[in-house]
Coordinates of C-alpha atoms in Angstrom, one line a residue:
Chain A
X1 CA 43.8 0.8 -28.1
X2 CA 45.1 0.3 -24.6
X3 CA 43.5 -1.3 -21.6
X4 CA 44.5 -0.7 -18.0
X5 CA 45.7 -4.3 -17.3
X6 CA 48.5 -3.9 -19.8
X7 CA 50.9 -2.2 -17.3
X8 CA 54.3 -3.7 -18.1
X9 CA 56.9 -0.9 -17.9
X10 CA 54.6 1.7 -16.4
X11 CA 56.0 4.3 -14.1
X12 CA 54.6 5.5 -10.8
X13 CA 53.6 2.3 -8.9
X14 CA 56.1 2.6 -6.1
X15 CA 58.0 -0.1 -4.3
X16 CA 57.1 -3.9 -4.3
X17 CA 56.3 -5.1 -0.8
X18 CA 57.5 -8.7 -0.5
X19 CA 55.6 -11.1 1.9
X20 CA 57.4 -13.4 4.2
X21 CA 57.6 -17.0 2.9
X22 CA 55.2 -18.1 5.7
X23 CA 52.5 -15.5 4.9
X24 CA 49.1 -17.2 4.6
X25 CA 48.1 -18.4 1.1
X26 CA 44.9 -16.3 1.4
X27 CA 45.3 -13.1 3.4
X28 CA 41.5 -13.0 4.0
X29 CA 39.1 -15.8 4.2
X30 CA 37.0 -14.4 1.3
X31 CA 40.0 -14.5 -1.0
X32 CA 40.0 -18.3 -0.9
X33 CA 36.2 -18.3 -1.4
X34 CA 36.5 -15.9 -4.4
X35 CA 39.1 -18.2 -6.0
X36 CA 37.1 -21.3 -5.3
X37 CA 33.8 -19.8 -6.6
X38 CA 35.5 -18.7 -9.8
X39 CA 37.1 -22.1 -10.4
X40 CA 33.8 -23.9 -9.6
X41 CA 31.8 -21.6 -11.9
X42 CA 34.4 -22.1 -14.6
X43 CA 33.8 -25.8 -14.6
X44 CA 30.2 -25.2 -15.7
X45 CA 31.9 -25.1 -19.1
X46 CA 30.3 -21.8 -20.3
X47 CA 33.6 -20.0 -21.1
X48 CA 37.3 -20.7 -21.6
X49 CA 40.4 -19.2 -19.9
X50 CA 40.8 -16.5 -22.5
X51 CA 37.2 -15.3 -22.1
X52 CA 37.6 -15.2 -18.4
X53 CA 40.9 -13.2 -18.6
X54 CA 39.2 -10.8 -21.0
X55 CA 36.3 -10.3 -18.6
X56 CA 38.8 -9.0 -16.0
X57 CA 40.5 -6.8 -18.5
X58 CA 37.1 -5.3 -19.5
X59 CA 36.4 -4.0 -16.0
X60 CA 36.3 -0.3 -16.4
X61 CA 39.7 1.3 -15.9
X62 CA 38.4 2.9 -12.7
X63 CA 37.2 -0.4 -11.3
X64 CA 40.3 -2.3 -12.4
X65 CA 42.5 0.2 -10.6
X66 CA 40.5 0.4 -7.4
X67 CA 39.6 -3.2 -7.0
X68 CA 41.9 -5.6 -5.1
X69 CA 43.0 -8.7 -6.9
X70 CA 40.1 -11.0 -5.9
X71 CA 37.6 -8.2 -6.2
X72 CA 38.5 -8.2 -9.9
X73 CA 38.0 -11.9 -10.1
X74 CA 34.6 -12.0 -8.4
X75 CA 33.3 -8.9 -10.2
X76 CA 34.4 -10.1 -13.6
X77 CA 32.8 -13.5 -12.8
X78 CA 29.5 -11.8 -12.0
X79 CA 29.7 -10.0 -15.3
X80 CA 30.5 -13.2 -17.2
X81 CA 27.7 -15.1 -15.6
X82 CA 25.2 -12.5 -16.8
X83 CA 26.7 -12.1 -20.2
X84 CA 26.6 -15.9 -20.8
X85 CA 23.0 -16.1 -19.6
X86 CA 23.8 -18.4 -16.7
X87 CA 22.4 -15.8 -14.3
X88 CA 20.1 -12.8 -14.8
X89 CA 20.4 -9.3 -13.4
X90 CA 17.4 -10.2 -11.2
X91 CA 19.4 -13.1 -9.8
X92 CA 22.3 -10.7 -8.9
X93 CA 19.8 -8.3 -7.3
X94 CA 18.8 -11.2 -5.0
X95 CA 15.4 -11.6 -6.7
X96 CA 16.3 -15.1 -7.5
X97 CA 14.3 -18.3 -7.5
X98 CA 15.6 -21.6 -6.0
X99 CA 14.5 -23.6 -9.0
X100 CA 17.1 -26.0 -10.2
X101 CA 19.2 -24.4 -13.0
X102 CA 19.4 -26.2 -16.3
X103 CA 23.2 -26.4 -15.8
X104 CA 23.0 -27.8 -12.3
X105 CA 23.9 -31.3 -13.5
X106 CA 27.3 -29.8 -14.5
X107 CA 28.1 -28.4 -11.0
X108 CA 31.5 -29.4 -9.8
X109 CA 31.2 -31.9 -6.9
X110 CA 33.7 -32.1 -4.0
X111 CA 34.8 -35.6 -5.0
X112 CA 35.6 -34.4 -8.6
X113 CA 37.8 -31.5 -7.5
X114 CA 41.1 -33.3 -7.2
X115 CA 40.7 -34.8 -10.6
X116 CA 39.7 -31.6 -12.3
X117 CA 42.7 -29.7 -10.8
X118 CA 45.1 -32.5 -11.6
X119 CA 43.9 -32.8 -15.2
X120 CA 44.3 -29.1 -15.9
X121 CA 43.5 -27.7 -19.3
X122 CA 46.3 -27.9 -21.8
X123 CA 46.4 -25.2 -24.5
X124 CA 48.4 -27.0 -27.2
X125 CA 46.5 -28.2 -30.2
X126 CA 47.3 -29.8 -33.5
X127 CA 47.5 -27.1 -36.2
X128 CA 48.0 -27.0 -39.9
X129 CA 49.6 -23.5 -39.7
X130 CA 53.3 -24.1 -40.8
X131 CA 56.0 -23.1 -38.4
X132 CA 57.6 -20.0 -40.0
X133 CA 60.5 -19.3 -37.7
X134 CA 63.4 -21.2 -36.3
X135 CA 65.5 -20.8 -33.2
X136 CA 67.9 -17.9 -33.5
X137 CA 65.9 -16.2 -36.2
X138 CA 65.4 -12.4 -35.9
X139 CA 61.8 -11.2 -35.8
X140 CA 59.9 -8.0 -35.2
X141 CA 56.6 -7.7 -33.3
X142 CA 53.5 -6.2 -34.6
X143 CA 52.8 -2.5 -34.0
X144 CA 50.4 -1.4 -32.7
X145 CA 49.9 -4.2 -30.1
X146 CA 46.2 -5.0 -30.7
X147 CA 43.7 -7.7 -31.5
X148 CA 43.4 -7.8 -35.3
X149 CA 40.1 -9.7 -35.3
X150 CA 38.1 -7.6 -32.8
X151 CA 38.7 -4.0 -32.1
X152 CA 39.5 -3.6 -28.4
X153 CA 39.6 -7.3 -28.1
X154 CA 41.9 -9.6 -26.1
X155 CA 45.5 -10.0 -27.1
X156 CA 48.7 -11.2 -25.3
X157 CA 51.2 -8.9 -27.0
X158 CA 51.8 -6.2 -24.4
X159 CA 52.1 -2.6 -25.5
X160 CA 55.7 -2.3 -24.2
X161 CA 56.8 -5.0 -26.7
X162 CA 55.1 -3.6 -29.8
X163 CA 57.3 -3.0 -32.8
X164 CA 60.4 -4.5 -31.0
X165 CA 63.2 -6.5 -32.6
X166 CA 64.0 -9.8 -30.9
X167 CA 65.2 -13.3 -31.6
X168 CA 63.4 -16.7 -31.4
X169 CA 64.6 -18.5 -28.3
X170 CA 62.2 -21.5 -28.1
X171 CA 59.5 -23.0 -30.3
X172 CA 56.7 -24.1 -27.9
X173 CA 54.6 -26.0 -30.5
X174 CA 51.1 -24.9 -31.6
X175 CA 48.8 -23.3 -29.1
X176 CA 45.2 -21.9 -29.0
X177 CA 45.3 -18.2 -30.1
X178 CA 43.8 -16.1 -27.3
X179 CA 42.9 -13.3 -29.7
X180 CA 40.4 -15.6 -31.4
X181 CA 39.5 -17.9 -28.5
X182 CA 38.5 -15.0 -26.2
X183 CA 35.8 -14.0 -28.6
X184 CA 34.4 -17.4 -29.4
X185 CA 35.9 -17.2 -32.9
X186 CA 37.5 -20.6 -32.6
X187 CA 40.7 -21.9 -31.1
X188 CA 42.8 -21.1 -34.3
X189 CA 45.9 -22.8 -33.0
X190 CA 49.2 -21.6 -34.4
X191 CA 52.9 -21.7 -33.5
X192 CA 54.0 -20.1 -30.2
X193 CA 57.5 -19.0 -29.5
X194 CA 59.6 -17.6 -26.7
X195 CA 61.1 -14.5 -28.1
X196 CA 64.0 -12.7 -26.4
X197 CA 64.5 -9.0 -26.6
X198 CA 67.4 -6.9 -25.5
X199 CA 66.2 -4.5 -22.7
X200 CA 67.5 -1.7 -25.0
X201 CA 64.8 -2.6 -27.6
X202 CA 62.1 -1.9 -25.0
X203 CA 63.3 0.8 -22.6
X204 CA 64.8 4.2 -23.0
X205 CA 67.2 3.6 -20.1
X206 CA 67.8 -0.1 -19.5
X207 CA 69.5 -0.9 -16.2
X208 CA 72.3 -3.0 -17.8
X209 CA 73.4 -3.5 -21.4
X210 CA 73.2 -7.3 -21.2
X211 CA 69.7 -7.5 -19.7
X212 CA 66.9 -9.2 -21.6
X213 CA 63.1 -9.8 -21.5
X214 CA 61.5 -12.9 -22.9
X215 CA 57.9 -13.0 -24.0
X216 CA 55.8 -15.9 -25.3
X217 CA 54.3 -14.7 -28.6
X218 CA 52.2 -16.3 -31.3
X219 CA 53.3 -16.5 -34.9
X220 CA 50.7 -13.9 -36.1
X221 CA 52.3 -11.3 -33.7
X222 CA 55.6 -11.6 -35.5
X223 CA 57.2 -10.7 -38.8
X224 CA 60.6 -11.8 -40.1
X225 CA 63.2 -9.1 -39.8
Chain B
X1 CA 31.7 -7.9 -29.1
X2 CA 34.1 -6.9 -26.3
X3 CA 31.0 -5.8 -24.4
X4 CA 32.3 -2.6 -23.0
X5 CA 29.2 -2.1 -20.9
X6 CA 29.3 0.9 -18.6
X7 CA 26.6 -0.7 -16.4
X8 CA 28.5 -3.8 -15.5
X9 CA 26.3 -6.3 -13.8
X10 CA 28.7 -6.7 -10.9
X11 CA 27.5 -3.3 -9.7
X12 CA 24.2 -5.1 -8.7
X13 CA 26.1 -7.1 -6.0
X14 CA 27.0 -5.6 -2.6
X15 CA 30.1 -3.4 -3.0
X16 CA 32.0 -4.7 0.1
X17 CA 34.2 -7.5 -1.3
X18 CA 33.6 -10.2 1.3
X19 CA 29.8 -9.7 1.0
X20 CA 30.1 -9.6 -2.8
X21 CA 31.7 -13.1 -2.8
X22 CA 29.2 -14.4 -0.3
X23 CA 26.3 -13.0 -2.3
X24 CA 27.4 -14.7 -5.5
X25 CA 28.2 -17.9 -3.7
X26 CA 24.8 -18.0 -2.2
X27 CA 23.0 -17.3 -5.5
X28 CA 25.0 -20.0 -7.3
X29 CA 24.5 -22.5 -4.5
X30 CA 20.7 -21.9 -4.4
X31 CA 20.5 -22.7 -8.1
X32 CA 22.6 -25.9 -7.7
X33 CA 25.4 -24.4 -9.8
X34 CA 28.1 -24.8 -7.2
X35 CA 28.6 -27.2 -4.3
X36 CA 29.9 -25.5 -1.2
X37 CA 31.8 -28.7 -0.3
X38 CA 33.6 -28.4 -3.6
X39 CA 34.7 -24.9 -2.7
X40 CA 36.1 -26.2 0.6
X41 CA 38.0 -28.8 -1.3
X42 CA 39.5 -26.3 -3.7
X43 CA 40.6 -24.0 -0.8
X44 CA 42.0 -26.9 1.2
X45 CA 44.0 -28.1 -1.9
X46 CA 45.8 -24.7 -2.4
X47 CA 46.1 -23.9 1.3
X48 CA 47.4 -27.3 2.5
X49 CA 48.4 -29.6 -0.4
X50 CA 49.8 -27.7 -3.3
X51 CA 52.5 -25.1 -2.7
X52 CA 56.2 -24.2 -3.0
X53 CA 57.2 -27.4 -1.3
X54 CA 56.5 -29.1 -4.6
X55 CA 58.9 -26.8 -6.6
X56 CA 61.5 -27.1 -3.8
X57 CA 61.4 -30.9 -4.2
X58 CA 62.1 -30.5 -8.0
X59 CA 65.0 -28.1 -7.4
X60 CA 66.6 -30.3 -4.7
X61 CA 66.4 -33.3 -7.1
X62 CA 68.0 -31.3 -9.9
X63 CA 70.8 -30.2 -7.6
X64 CA 71.6 -33.8 -6.6
X65 CA 71.0 -35.6 -9.9
X66 CA 72.6 -34.3 -13.1
X67 CA 70.5 -36.7 -15.3
X68 CA 67.3 -35.4 -13.6
X69 CA 68.5 -31.9 -14.1
X70 CA 69.2 -32.2 -17.8
X71 CA 65.9 -34.0 -18.4
X72 CA 64.1 -31.2 -16.4
X73 CA 65.7 -28.4 -18.5
X74 CA 64.9 -30.3 -21.7
X75 CA 61.2 -31.2 -21.0
X76 CA 60.0 -30.0 -17.6
X77 CA 56.4 -30.9 -18.2
X78 CA 56.9 -34.6 -18.4
X79 CA 59.6 -34.7 -15.7
X80 CA 57.4 -33.0 -13.1
X81 CA 54.4 -35.0 -14.3
X82 CA 56.3 -38.1 -13.2
X83 CA 56.5 -36.6 -9.7
X84 CA 52.7 -36.0 -9.9
X85 CA 53.1 -32.3 -10.2
X86 CA 51.1 -31.9 -13.4
X87 CA 47.9 -29.9 -13.1
X88 CA 45.9 -26.7 -13.6
X89 CA 48.1 -23.7 -14.5
X90 CA 51.1 -26.0 -15.0
X91 CA 50.2 -27.8 -18.2
X92 CA 53.2 -26.5 -20.1
X93 CA 56.2 -26.1 -17.8
X94 CA 59.6 -24.7 -18.7
X95 CA 62.5 -24.6 -16.1
X96 CA 65.2 -22.0 -16.6
X97 CA 68.6 -22.3 -14.9
X98 CA 70.4 -19.5 -13.1
X99 CA 74.1 -19.4 -13.7
X100 CA 76.9 -17.0 -12.6
X101 CA 76.4 -15.2 -15.9
X102 CA 72.6 -15.1 -16.0
X103 CA 69.9 -14.6 -13.5
X104 CA 66.3 -15.4 -14.4
X105 CA 63.2 -13.8 -13.0
X106 CA 59.5 -14.5 -13.8
X107 CA 56.5 -12.0 -14.0
X108 CA 53.1 -11.8 -15.7
X109 CA 52.6 -8.2 -16.7
X110 CA 49.2 -8.8 -18.2
X111 CA 47.6 -10.8 -15.3
X112 CA 49.0 -13.2 -12.8
X113 CA 50.1 -16.3 -14.6
X114 CA 52.1 -18.6 -12.2
X115 CA 53.0 -22.3 -12.0
X116 CA 50.3 -23.4 -9.5
X117 CA 51.2 -27.1 -9.3
X118 CA 54.8 -26.3 -8.3
X119 CA 54.4 -23.0 -6.3
X120 CA 50.7 -22.9 -5.4
X121 CA 48.7 -19.6 -5.5
X122 CA 50.9 -16.6 -6.2
X123 CA 51.8 -14.3 -3.3
X124 CA 50.2 -10.8 -3.1
X125 CA 53.3 -9.0 -4.3
X126 CA 53.5 -11.1 -7.5
X127 CA 50.0 -9.9 -8.4
X128 CA 50.6 -6.3 -7.4
X129 CA 50.6 -3.5 -10.0
X130 CA 54.1 -2.5 -8.8
X131 CA 55.7 -5.8 -9.6
X132 CA 53.8 -6.3 -12.8
X133 CA 54.7 -2.8 -14.0
X134 CA 58.3 -2.7 -12.9
X135 CA 59.8 -6.2 -13.1
X136 CA 60.3 -6.0 -16.9
X137 CA 61.7 -2.5 -16.9
X138 CA 63.9 -2.3 -13.8
X139 CA 64.4 -5.9 -12.5
X140 CA 67.5 -4.9 -10.6
X141 CA 65.7 -2.2 -8.6
X142 CA 62.9 -4.7 -7.9
X143 CA 65.5 -7.3 -6.8
X144 CA 67.0 -4.8 -4.4
X145 CA 63.6 -4.4 -2.7
X146 CA 63.8 -8.2 -2.1
X147 CA 67.3 -7.7 -0.7
X148 CA 69.0 -9.3 -3.7
X149 CA 71.9 -7.6 -5.4
X150 CA 73.5 -9.1 -8.5
X151 CA 77.1 -8.5 -9.6
X152 CA 77.5 -6.4 -12.8
X153 CA 78.9 -9.6 -14.4
X154 CA 75.5 -11.2 -14.3
X155 CA 72.8 -10.3 -16.8
X156 CA 69.1 -10.5 -15.9
X157 CA 66.6 -12.3 -18.1
X158 CA 63.0 -11.5 -17.2
X159 CA 60.3 -14.0 -18.4
X160 CA 57.0 -12.3 -19.0
X161 CA 54.4 -15.2 -18.9
X162 CA 52.2 -14.0 -21.8
X163 CA 51.0 -17.5 -22.9
X164 CA 50.1 -20.8 -21.1
X165 CA 53.8 -21.7 -20.6
X166 CA 54.7 -21.5 -17.0
X167 CA 58.2 -20.8 -15.9
X168 CA 60.1 -22.0 -12.8
X169 CA 63.6 -20.7 -12.0
X170 CA 66.2 -23.3 -11.0
X171 CA 68.4 -21.3 -8.6
X172 CA 72.1 -22.0 -8.2
X173 CA 73.0 -24.5 -5.5
X174 CA 74.5 -22.7 -2.5
X175 CA 78.1 -23.4 -1.5
X176 CA 78.6 -25.6 1.5
X177 CA 75.8 -28.0 0.7
X178 CA 77.8 -31.0 -0.4
X179 CA 76.5 -34.2 1.0
X180 CA 73.1 -32.8 2.1
X181 CA 70.1 -35.0 1.6
X182 CA 67.3 -34.2 -0.8
X183 CA 65.1 -33.1 2.2
X184 CA 67.9 -30.9 3.6
X185 CA 68.4 -29.3 0.2
X186 CA 64.7 -28.8 -0.3
X187 CA 64.5 -26.9 3.0
X188 CA 66.9 -24.3 1.5
X189 CA 64.8 -23.6 -1.5
X190 CA 62.5 -20.6 -1.0
X191 CA 59.4 -19.8 -3.0
X192 CA 61.0 -16.5 -4.1
X193 CA 64.2 -18.3 -5.3
X194 CA 62.0 -20.2 -7.8
X195 CA 60.4 -17.0 -9.0
X196 CA 63.8 -15.4 -9.3
X197 CA 63.2 -12.6 -6.8
X198 CA 65.2 -14.4 -4.1
X199 CA 68.1 -16.7 -3.6
X200 CA 68.1 -20.0 -1.7
X201 CA 68.9 -20.1 2.0
X202 CA 72.5 -20.8 2.9
X203 CA 73.0 -23.7 5.4
X204 CA 73.7 -22.5 8.9

């Protein structure tokens, strides 16, 4: 049921080590290359953001834990390129040909970069799923926290918030459902809410009685209380 | 369908990360699937053009102009779009205001979601296991590691960015900043103060 990326609340990770404000954006030159290769490959249009997130989550727990941040990106990208048929395993082995690829006409050009980054990729969509909850209403999250469409599939309900009682804080409109979109089952847009939980709903020993955690959760993750 | 393949194709690439990136870049370039000049452009954008100076500008404006602030808290996406700060990973913006009674702090426990057009690429610690794991459960201990200590009269509200909504914290304006210009105020706004792990600088 669990995947290694779902680490909210986990014990044992040690202290956070803040960087100074003037630390370089990319600590190593290859970090920037990894980010840029990933963004440029994404603009070939062969996957969406949910598919790419899930590709990182599907790294084996051993790889996910030992890889640094951008190693996860580049390794998941290689996996995705092969899974989608853009590259073959022979290509990755270096036994590649220099023939123009059928998708080469989609390659992101330098002059298009500014426009692509500025346009972004909004996730809100019209939906005919009626809005079920209003601000202030009490709700409870699904338990277990899991994709209901695909076993072991992508979901954005963290384990630590499964079966927790909270209250609707904001209604964000209707957004693409990652549980469906990550598996090419359609965008299935539905209402998305910010839901606020008292820390005492989530943790055995909250630090302060008034502390809270807010999560953005889709309507199908929630039931009325 | 989730493709839990134990022989992940990435294992075919060189294991050393810099070489792994280089190998994949070379393969994709030879096939005409990426343009190295586009990669340079992407890196230049996030290294030199888009960063926390954008968010600091928004905060300074909000500190000086009550109408701007109320519009920002109501509909941040359109307000920052008017300043040309719309873009990738900032398509749906929400700004949350710190008050003496409530401190806000942002995390993404599942990956590394972050408001790129306003803050740039997230710092290493934001993407670390320690921050992702602990910020939701023990925010005050994490804040102490950043040198921030909150009074017991202030609650902490941690925002776990689990969807495509991106959160920016509007920190409290420091005392002694009456009459400062927008530029002078923006210089006090640190990146961490807009994530909620820091406080703005105090004028010297």
